[in-house]
Coordinates of C-alpha atoms and ligand atoms in Angstrom, one line a residue:
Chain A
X1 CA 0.0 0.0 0.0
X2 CA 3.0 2.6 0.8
X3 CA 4.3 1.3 -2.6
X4 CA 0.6 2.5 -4.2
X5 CA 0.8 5.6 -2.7
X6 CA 4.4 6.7 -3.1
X7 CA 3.6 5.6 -7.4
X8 CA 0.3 7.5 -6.9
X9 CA 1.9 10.7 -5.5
X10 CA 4.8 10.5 -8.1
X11 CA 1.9 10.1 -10.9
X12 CA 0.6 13.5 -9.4
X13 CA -2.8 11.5 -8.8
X14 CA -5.2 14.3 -7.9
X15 CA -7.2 12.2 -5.3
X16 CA -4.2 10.5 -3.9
X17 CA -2.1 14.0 -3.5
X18 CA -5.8 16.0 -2.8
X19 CA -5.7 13.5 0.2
X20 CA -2.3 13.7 1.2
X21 CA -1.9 17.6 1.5
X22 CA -4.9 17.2 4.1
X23 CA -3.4 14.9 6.1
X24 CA 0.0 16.5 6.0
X25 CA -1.8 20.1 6.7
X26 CA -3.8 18.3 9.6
X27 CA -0.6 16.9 11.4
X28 CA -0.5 14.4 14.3
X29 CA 0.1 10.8 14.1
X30 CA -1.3 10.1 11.1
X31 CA 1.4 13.3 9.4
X32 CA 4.3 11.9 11.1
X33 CA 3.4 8.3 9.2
X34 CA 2.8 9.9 5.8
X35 CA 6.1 11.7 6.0
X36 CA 8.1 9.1 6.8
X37 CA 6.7 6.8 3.9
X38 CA 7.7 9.9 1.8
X39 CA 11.1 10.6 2.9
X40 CA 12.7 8.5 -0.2
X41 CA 10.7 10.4 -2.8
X42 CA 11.5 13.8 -1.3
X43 CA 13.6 16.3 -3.8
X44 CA 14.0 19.8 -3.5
X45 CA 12.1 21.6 -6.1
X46 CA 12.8 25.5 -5.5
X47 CA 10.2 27.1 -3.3
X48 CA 9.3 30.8 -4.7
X49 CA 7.4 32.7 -2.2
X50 CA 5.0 35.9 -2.8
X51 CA 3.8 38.4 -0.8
X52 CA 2.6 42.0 -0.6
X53 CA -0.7 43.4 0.5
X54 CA -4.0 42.0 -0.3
X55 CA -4.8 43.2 -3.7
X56 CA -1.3 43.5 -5.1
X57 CA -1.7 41.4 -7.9
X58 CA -0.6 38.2 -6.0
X59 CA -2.4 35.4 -7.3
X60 CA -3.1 37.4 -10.8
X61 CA 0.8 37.3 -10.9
X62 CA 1.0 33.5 -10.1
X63 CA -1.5 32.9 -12.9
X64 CA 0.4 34.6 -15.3
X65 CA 3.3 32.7 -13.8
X66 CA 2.1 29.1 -14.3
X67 CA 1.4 30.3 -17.7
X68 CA 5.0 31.1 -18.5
X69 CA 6.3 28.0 -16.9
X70 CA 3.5 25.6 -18.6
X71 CA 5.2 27.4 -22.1
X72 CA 8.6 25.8 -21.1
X73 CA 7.4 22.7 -20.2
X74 CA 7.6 22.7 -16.3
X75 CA 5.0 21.7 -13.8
X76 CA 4.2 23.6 -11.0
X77 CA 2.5 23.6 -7.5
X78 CA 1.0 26.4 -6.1
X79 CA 0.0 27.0 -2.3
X80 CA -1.8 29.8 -1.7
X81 CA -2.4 30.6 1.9
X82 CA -5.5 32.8 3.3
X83 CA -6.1 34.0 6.6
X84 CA -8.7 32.8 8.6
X85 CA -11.4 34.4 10.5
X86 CA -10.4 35.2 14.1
X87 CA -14.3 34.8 15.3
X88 CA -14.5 31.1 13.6
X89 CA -11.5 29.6 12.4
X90 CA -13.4 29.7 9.3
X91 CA -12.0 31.2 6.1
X92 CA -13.0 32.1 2.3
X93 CA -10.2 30.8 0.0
X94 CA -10.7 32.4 -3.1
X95 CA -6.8 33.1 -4.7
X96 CA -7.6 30.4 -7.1
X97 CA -10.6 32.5 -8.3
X98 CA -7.5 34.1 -10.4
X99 CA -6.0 30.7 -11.9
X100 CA -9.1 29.5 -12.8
X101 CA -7.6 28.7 -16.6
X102 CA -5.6 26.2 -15.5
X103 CA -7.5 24.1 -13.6
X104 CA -8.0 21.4 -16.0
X105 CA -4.0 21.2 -16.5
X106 CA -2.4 18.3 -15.1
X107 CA 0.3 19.5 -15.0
X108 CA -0.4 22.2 -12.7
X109 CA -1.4 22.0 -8.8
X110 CA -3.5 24.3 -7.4
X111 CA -4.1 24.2 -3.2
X112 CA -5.9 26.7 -1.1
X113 CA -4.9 26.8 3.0
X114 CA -6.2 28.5 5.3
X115 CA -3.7 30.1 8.3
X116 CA -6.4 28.7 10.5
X117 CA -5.5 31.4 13.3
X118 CA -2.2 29.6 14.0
X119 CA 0.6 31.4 16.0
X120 CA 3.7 30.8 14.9
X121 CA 2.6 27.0 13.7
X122 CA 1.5 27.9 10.0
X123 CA 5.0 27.4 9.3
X124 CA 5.7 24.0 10.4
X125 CA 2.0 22.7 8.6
X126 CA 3.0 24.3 5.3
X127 CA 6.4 22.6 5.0
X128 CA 4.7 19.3 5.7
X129 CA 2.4 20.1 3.0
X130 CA 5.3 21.1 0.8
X131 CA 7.1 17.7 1.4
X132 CA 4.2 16.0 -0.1
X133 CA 4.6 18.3 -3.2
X134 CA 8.1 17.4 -3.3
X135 CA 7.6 13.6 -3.5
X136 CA 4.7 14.8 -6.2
X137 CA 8.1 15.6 -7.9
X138 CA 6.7 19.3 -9.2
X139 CA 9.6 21.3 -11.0
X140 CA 8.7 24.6 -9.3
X141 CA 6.6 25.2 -5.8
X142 CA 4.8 28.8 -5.9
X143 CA 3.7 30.0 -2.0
X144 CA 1.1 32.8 -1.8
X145 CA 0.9 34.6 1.2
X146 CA -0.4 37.6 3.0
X147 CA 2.7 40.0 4.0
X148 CA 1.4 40.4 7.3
X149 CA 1.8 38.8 10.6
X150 CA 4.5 37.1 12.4
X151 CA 3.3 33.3 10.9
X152 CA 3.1 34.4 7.2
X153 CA 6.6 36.3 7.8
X154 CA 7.7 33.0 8.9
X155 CA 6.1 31.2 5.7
X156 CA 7.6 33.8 3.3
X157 CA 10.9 32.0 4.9
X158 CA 10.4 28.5 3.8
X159 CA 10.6 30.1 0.4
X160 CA 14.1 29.9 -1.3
X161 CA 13.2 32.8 -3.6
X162 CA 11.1 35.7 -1.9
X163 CA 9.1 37.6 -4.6
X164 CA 7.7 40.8 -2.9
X165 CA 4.7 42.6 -4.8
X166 CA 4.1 45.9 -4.4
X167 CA 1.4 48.6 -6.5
X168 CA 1.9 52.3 -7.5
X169 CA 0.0 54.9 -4.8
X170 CA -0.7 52.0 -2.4
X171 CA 1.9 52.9 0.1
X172 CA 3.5 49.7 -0.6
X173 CA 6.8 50.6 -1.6
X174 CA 6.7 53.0 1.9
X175 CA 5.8 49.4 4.2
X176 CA 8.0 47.1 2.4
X177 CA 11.1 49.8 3.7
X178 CA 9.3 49.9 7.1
X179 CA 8.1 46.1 7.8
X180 CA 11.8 45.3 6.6
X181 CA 10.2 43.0 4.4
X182 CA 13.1 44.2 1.9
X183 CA 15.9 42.5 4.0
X184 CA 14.1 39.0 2.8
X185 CA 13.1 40.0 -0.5
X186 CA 15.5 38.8 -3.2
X187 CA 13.3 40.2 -6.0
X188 CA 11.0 43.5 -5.7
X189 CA 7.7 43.3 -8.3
X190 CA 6.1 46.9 -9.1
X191 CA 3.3 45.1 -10.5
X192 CA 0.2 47.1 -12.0
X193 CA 2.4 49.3 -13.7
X194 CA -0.4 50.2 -16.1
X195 CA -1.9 52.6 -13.8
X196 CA -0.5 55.8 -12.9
X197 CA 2.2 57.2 -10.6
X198 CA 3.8 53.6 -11.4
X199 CA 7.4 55.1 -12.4
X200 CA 7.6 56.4 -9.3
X201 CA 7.0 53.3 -7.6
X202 CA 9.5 51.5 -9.1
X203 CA 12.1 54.6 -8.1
X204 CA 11.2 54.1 -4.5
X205 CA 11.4 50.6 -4.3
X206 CA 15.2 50.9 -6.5
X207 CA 16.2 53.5 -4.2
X208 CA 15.4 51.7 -1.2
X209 CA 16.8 48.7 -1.9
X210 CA 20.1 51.0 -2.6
X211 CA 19.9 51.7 1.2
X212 CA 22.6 50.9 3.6
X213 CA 21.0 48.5 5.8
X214 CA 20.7 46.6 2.3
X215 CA 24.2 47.1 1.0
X216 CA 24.9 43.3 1.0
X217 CA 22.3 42.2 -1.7
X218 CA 21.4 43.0 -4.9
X219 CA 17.9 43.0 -4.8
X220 CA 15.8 43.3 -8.5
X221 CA 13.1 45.6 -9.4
X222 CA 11.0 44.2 -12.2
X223 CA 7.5 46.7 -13.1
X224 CA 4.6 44.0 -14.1
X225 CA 1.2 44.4 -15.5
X226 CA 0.0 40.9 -14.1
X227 CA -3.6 41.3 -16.2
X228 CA -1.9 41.7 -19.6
X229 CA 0.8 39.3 -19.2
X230 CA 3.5 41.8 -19.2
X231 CA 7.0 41.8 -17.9
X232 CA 6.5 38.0 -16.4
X233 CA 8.6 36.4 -18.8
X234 CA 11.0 38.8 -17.2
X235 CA 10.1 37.8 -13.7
X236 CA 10.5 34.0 -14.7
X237 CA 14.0 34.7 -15.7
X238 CA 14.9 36.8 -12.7
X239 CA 13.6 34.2 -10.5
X240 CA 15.7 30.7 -12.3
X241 CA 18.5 33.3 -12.0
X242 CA 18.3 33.8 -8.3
X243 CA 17.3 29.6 -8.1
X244 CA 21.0 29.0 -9.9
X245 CA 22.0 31.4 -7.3
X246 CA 20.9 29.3 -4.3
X247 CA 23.2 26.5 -5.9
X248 CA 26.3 28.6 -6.0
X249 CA 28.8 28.8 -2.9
X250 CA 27.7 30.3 -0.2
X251 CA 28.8 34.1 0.6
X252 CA 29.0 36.2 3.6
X253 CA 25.5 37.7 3.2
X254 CA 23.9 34.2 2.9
X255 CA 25.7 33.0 5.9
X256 CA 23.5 35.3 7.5
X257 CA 21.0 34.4 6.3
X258 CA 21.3 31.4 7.5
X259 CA 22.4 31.8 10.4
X260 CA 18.4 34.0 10.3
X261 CA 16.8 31.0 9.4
X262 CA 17.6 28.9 11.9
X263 CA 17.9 31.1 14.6
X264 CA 13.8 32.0 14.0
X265 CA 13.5 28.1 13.9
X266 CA 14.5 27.4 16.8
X267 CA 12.7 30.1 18.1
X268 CA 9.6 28.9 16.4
X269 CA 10.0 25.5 17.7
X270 CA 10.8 26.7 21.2
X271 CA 7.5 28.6 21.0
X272 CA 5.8 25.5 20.5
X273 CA 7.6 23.6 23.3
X274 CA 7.1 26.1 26.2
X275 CA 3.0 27.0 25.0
X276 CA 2.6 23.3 25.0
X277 CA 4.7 21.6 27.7
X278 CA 4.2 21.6 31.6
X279 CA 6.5 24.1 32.8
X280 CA 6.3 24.7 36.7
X281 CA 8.6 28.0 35.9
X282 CA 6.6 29.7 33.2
X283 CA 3.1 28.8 35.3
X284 CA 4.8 30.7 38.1
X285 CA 5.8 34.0 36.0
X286 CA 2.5 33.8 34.4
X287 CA 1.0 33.5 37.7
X288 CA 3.0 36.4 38.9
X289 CA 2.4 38.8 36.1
X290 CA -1.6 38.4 36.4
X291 CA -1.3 39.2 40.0
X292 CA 0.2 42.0 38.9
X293 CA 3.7 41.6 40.7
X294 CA 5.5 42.1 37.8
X295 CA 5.0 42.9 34.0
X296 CA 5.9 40.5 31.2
X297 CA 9.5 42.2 30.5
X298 CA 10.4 41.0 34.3
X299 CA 9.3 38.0 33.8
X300 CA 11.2 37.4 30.6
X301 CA 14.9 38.7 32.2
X302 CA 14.1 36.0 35.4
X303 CA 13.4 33.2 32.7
X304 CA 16.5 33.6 31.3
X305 CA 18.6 34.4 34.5
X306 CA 17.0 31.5 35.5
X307 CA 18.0 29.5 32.5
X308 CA 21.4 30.3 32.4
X309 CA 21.5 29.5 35.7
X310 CA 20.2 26.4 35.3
X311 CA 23.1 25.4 32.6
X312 CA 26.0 26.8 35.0
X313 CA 25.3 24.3 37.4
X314 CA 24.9 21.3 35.1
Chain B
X1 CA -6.8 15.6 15.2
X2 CA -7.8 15.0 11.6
X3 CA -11.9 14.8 12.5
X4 CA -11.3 18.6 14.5
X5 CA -10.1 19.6 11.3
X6 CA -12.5 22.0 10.2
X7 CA -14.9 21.2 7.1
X8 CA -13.7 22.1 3.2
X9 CA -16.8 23.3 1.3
X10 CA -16.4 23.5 -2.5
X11 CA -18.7 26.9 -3.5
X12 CA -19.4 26.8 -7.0
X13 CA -21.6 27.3 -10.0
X14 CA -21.5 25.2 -13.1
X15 CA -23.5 26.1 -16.3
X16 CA -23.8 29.5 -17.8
X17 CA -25.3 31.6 -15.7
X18 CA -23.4 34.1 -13.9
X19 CA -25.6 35.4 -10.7
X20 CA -23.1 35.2 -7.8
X21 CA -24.3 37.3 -5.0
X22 CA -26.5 34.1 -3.8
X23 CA -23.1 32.1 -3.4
X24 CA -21.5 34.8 -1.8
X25 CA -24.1 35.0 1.1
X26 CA -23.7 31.4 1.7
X27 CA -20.0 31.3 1.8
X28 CA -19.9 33.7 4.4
X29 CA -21.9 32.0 6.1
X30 CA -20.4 29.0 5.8
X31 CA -17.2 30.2 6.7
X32 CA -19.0 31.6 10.1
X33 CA -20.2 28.4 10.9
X34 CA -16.1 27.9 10.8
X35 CA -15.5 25.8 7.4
X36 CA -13.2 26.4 4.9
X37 CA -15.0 27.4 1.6
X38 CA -12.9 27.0 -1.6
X39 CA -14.9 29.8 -3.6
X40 CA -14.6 29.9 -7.5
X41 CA -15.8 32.0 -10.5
X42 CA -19.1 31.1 -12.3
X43 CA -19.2 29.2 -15.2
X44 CA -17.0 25.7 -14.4
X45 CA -17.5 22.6 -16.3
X46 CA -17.8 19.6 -15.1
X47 CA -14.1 18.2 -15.6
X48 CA -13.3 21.7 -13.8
X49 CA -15.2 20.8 -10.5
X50 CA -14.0 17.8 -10.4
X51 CA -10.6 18.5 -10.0
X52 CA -11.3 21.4 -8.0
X53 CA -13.0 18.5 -5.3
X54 CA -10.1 16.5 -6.1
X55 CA -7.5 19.4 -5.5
X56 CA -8.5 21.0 -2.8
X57 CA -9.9 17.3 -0.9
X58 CA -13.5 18.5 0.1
X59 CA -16.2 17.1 1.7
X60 CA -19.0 19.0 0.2
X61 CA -19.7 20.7 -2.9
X62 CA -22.3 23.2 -3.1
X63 CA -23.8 24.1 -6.5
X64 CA -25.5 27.7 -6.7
X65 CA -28.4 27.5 -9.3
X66 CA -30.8 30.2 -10.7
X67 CA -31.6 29.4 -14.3
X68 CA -31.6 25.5 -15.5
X69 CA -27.6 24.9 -14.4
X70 CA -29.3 22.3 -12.2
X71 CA -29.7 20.2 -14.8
X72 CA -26.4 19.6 -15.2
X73 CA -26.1 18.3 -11.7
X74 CA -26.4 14.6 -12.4
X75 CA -23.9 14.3 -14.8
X76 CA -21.6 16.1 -12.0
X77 CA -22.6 13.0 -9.2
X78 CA -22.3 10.7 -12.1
X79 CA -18.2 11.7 -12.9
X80 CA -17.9 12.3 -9.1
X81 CA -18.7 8.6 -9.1
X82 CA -16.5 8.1 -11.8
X83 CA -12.8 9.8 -10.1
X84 CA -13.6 7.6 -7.2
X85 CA -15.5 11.1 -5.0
X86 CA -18.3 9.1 -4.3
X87 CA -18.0 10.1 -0.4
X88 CA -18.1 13.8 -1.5
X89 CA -21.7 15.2 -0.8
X90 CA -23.5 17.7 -3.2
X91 CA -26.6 20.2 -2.3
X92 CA -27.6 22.6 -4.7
X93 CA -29.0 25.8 -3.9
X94 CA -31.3 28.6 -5.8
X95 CA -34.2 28.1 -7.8
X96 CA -35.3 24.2 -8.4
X97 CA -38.8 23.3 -9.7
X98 CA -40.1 20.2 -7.4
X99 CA -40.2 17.7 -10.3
X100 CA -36.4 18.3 -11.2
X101 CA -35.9 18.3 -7.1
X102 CA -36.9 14.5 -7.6
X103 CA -34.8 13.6 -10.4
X104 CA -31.6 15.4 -8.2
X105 CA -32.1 13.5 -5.6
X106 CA -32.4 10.4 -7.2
X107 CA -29.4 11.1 -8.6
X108 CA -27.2 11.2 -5.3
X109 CA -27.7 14.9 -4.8
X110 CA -27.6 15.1 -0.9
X111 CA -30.4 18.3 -0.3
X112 CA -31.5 21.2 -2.5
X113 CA -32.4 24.5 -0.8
X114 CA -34.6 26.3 -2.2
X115 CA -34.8 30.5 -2.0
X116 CA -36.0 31.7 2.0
X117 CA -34.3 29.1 3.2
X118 CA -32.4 30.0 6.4
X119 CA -28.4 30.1 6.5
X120 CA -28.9 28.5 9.8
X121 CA -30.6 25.5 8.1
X122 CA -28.2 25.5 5.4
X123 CA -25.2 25.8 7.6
X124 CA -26.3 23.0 10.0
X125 CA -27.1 20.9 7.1
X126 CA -23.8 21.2 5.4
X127 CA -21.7 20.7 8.7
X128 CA -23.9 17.3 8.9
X129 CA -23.1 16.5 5.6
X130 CA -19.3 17.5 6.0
X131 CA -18.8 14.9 8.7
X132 CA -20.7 12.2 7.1
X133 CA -18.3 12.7 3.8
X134 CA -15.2 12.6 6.1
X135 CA -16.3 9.3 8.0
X136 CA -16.7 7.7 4.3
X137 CA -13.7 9.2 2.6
X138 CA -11.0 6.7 1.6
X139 CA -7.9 7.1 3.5
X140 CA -4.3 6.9 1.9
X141 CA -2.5 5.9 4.9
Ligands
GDP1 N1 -4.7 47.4 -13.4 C1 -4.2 46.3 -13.0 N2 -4.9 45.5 -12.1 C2 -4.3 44.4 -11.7 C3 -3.0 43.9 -12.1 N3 -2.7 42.8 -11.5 C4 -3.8 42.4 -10.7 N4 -4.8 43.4 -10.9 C5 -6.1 43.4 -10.2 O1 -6.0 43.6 -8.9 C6 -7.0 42.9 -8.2 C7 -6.4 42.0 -7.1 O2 -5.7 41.0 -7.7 P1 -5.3 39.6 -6.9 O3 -4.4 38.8 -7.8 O4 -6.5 38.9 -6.4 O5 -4.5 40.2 -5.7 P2 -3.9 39.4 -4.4 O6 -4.9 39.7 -3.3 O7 -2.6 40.1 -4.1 O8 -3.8 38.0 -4.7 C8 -7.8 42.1 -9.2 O9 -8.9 42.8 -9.5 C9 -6.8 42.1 -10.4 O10 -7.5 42.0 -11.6 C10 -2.3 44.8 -13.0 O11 -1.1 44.6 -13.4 N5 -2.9 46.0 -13.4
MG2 MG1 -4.6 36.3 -3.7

């Protein structure tokens, strides 16, 4: 049966990988098993992640994308990740609305996921879910997400090429310099450069990514009309440049980003330990700051006096 | 943990009419009641729902239908049947004359709603459905 399933997934069988991308997303047990039977299939397709404000172009962008990349032959999975409604948990995924032309195309994947109000564990059920498309052997792996929020911040880093979308007299160009969304960017999109005020746009966002604190990298601007099909071609190049680039020797600058990655993994995954663990320690700081003895910043020197502590004497 | 998983609800219209504010109501609502409602644009064929349910791995597809796209419904269950998405559950909303309500049902179609109906209804309904789908759904592992 894992034989069936591992021939299945390799086939890109729509039921069999429709199925598997649940149980992955869902986690537990049953995600642990799945992953495990997939481990020998697993290659690494380059993940391109996209973000910018809701109504950037995103998913109009991917589709245009896919196109591109169906032209030279590729197949391609795309995730594209919604928030969910705080009140419910519930969520409207509608980002395939926009790729609706290529639903019939089996070479193409299509998935919709919701954050499903996660803190900080989006992250981990997305790269589960992206395994599975690994084994589904896809040449390229497209991730849309919202560029806001701590989880999707984390998402965005899964990618291996960050694709940052930004519109003309939206502001955008203004947060992407203030959320330092630049510093992971590795390619800047003025999309919508139909409209006007675009040029200037795609000055701010080539100025900014001249700034100091970004000295290091050499980010690209590329203007897009995502409707009309324009400058995506472009994009497609830009981005299998900065893929062959993730295969060269590592420099300096990706050293730290490295070094970034896993730092905010371990992070992430210490997150997950300390909400979910028994931990006399933290029950005693929590206790203490909602008797109001002290406030959260207090409580965060003590833990870690009181970790390295702890280490000294072991 | 994979039953607490909330419910995926397939929002659709097939055929070639293009009223969509009805579907829009209902997805909200749905997504209220806490599922997770793939929406899509009006106008899918058949093959194109299909792998939309296969895609996305839902447990119930609801078809939005003002004019005659009802019709159409049966052939739907019918290749449903056909992928192996027999577990999947299908209601169709919007305007269905009773003798056509007959033939749906007879055709696998799980419930039709018809216009007044309240979201209430329809959301408890679907949530039923949703978890009835799941329990039947074919596991890979
Ligand atoms: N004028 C113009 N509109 C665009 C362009 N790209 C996308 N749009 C429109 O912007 C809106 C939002 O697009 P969407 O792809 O859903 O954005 P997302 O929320 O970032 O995924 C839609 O109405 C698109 O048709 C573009 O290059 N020019
Ligand atoms: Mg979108």
């Amino acid at each position: 049966m894992n034989s069936d399933l591992l021939v299945s997934l390799r086939a890109k069988d729509r039921s069999v990988l429709g199925r598997a991308v649940t149980v992955a997303e869902n986690g537990g047990e049953k995600a642990e098993r799945l992953l495990e039977i997939i481990k020998p299939l697993s290659k690494s397709a380059p993940i391109i992640g996209f973000t910018g404000t809701p109504g950037s172009g995103k998913s109009t962008l991917i589709d245009a994308l896919v196109t591109v990349y169906r032209k030279r032959n590729l197949t391609v999975a795309v995730l594209a990740i919604d928030p969910s409604s705080p009140f419910s948990g519930g969520a409207v995924l509608g980002d395939r609305c926009r790729m609706n032309r290529h639903q019939t195309d089996g070479g193409v994947y299509i998935r919709s996921l919701s954050a499903r109000g996660s803190v900080g564990g989006l992250s981990i059920g997305v790269s589960r879910v992206i395994s599975v498309l690994q084994a589904s052997d896809f040449d390229l792996i497209l991730l849309e997400t919202v560029g806001a929020g701590q989880s999707e911040v984390d998402v965005f880093e899964l990618a291996d090429v960050c694709v940052v979308v930004c519109t003309p007299n939206s502001g955008d160009d203004i947060q992407a310099i203030k959320s330092g969304i630049l510093e992971i960017a590795d390619i800047l999109v003025a999309n919508k450069s139909d409209l006007a005020d675009a040029d200037n746009t795609i000055k701010q966002l080539v100025l900014a990514q001249n700034l100091p604190s970004n000295k290091s990298r050499h980010v690209s601007v590329i203007s897009t009309i995502a409707t009309q099909g324009e400058g995506i071609e472009n994009l497609a190049d830009q981005i299998s440049l900065q893929v062959e680039g993730i295969k060269e020797p590592r420099g300096k600058d990706t050293d730290m980003q490295t070094r970034r990655h896993l730092v905010r993994a371990i992070a992430r995954q210490m997150e997950q330990n300390l909400l979910n663990e028994d931990n006399p320690k933290i029950d005693q700081l929590c206790a203490s700051i909602i008797n109001g003895e002290m406030n959260t910043n207090e409580a965060v020197s003590i833990w870690i006096n009181h970790q390295t502590t702890r280490k000294t004497k072991s | 943990m994979h039953t607490d998983s909330p419910p995926r609800v397939l929002v659709t219209k097939i055929g070639l009419d293009g009223h969509d504010r009805g579907s829009r109501v209902v997805a909200t609502a749905l997504r209220d009641a806490g599922m997770e409602v793939i929406y899509t644009p009006p106008w899918q064929d058949i093959a194109a729902v299909v792998g939309l349910a296969q895609d996305e791995d839902v447990d119930v597809i609801g078809i939005s239908s003002l004019a005659t796209d009802h019709l159409l419904v049966p052939k739907l269950m019918q290749a449903l049947k056909d992928t192996g998405l027999g577990h999947i559950r299908v209601v169709v909303g919007g305007i269905v004359p009773d003798q056509d309500e007959q033939d749906l049902l007879s055709a696998g179609v799980s419930h039709v709603f018809h216009p007044g109906c309240s979201l209430q209804k329809i959301t408890e309904e679907v949530m039923r459905l949703a978890h009835a789908a799941r329990e039947q759904a074919p596991s890979i592992i």
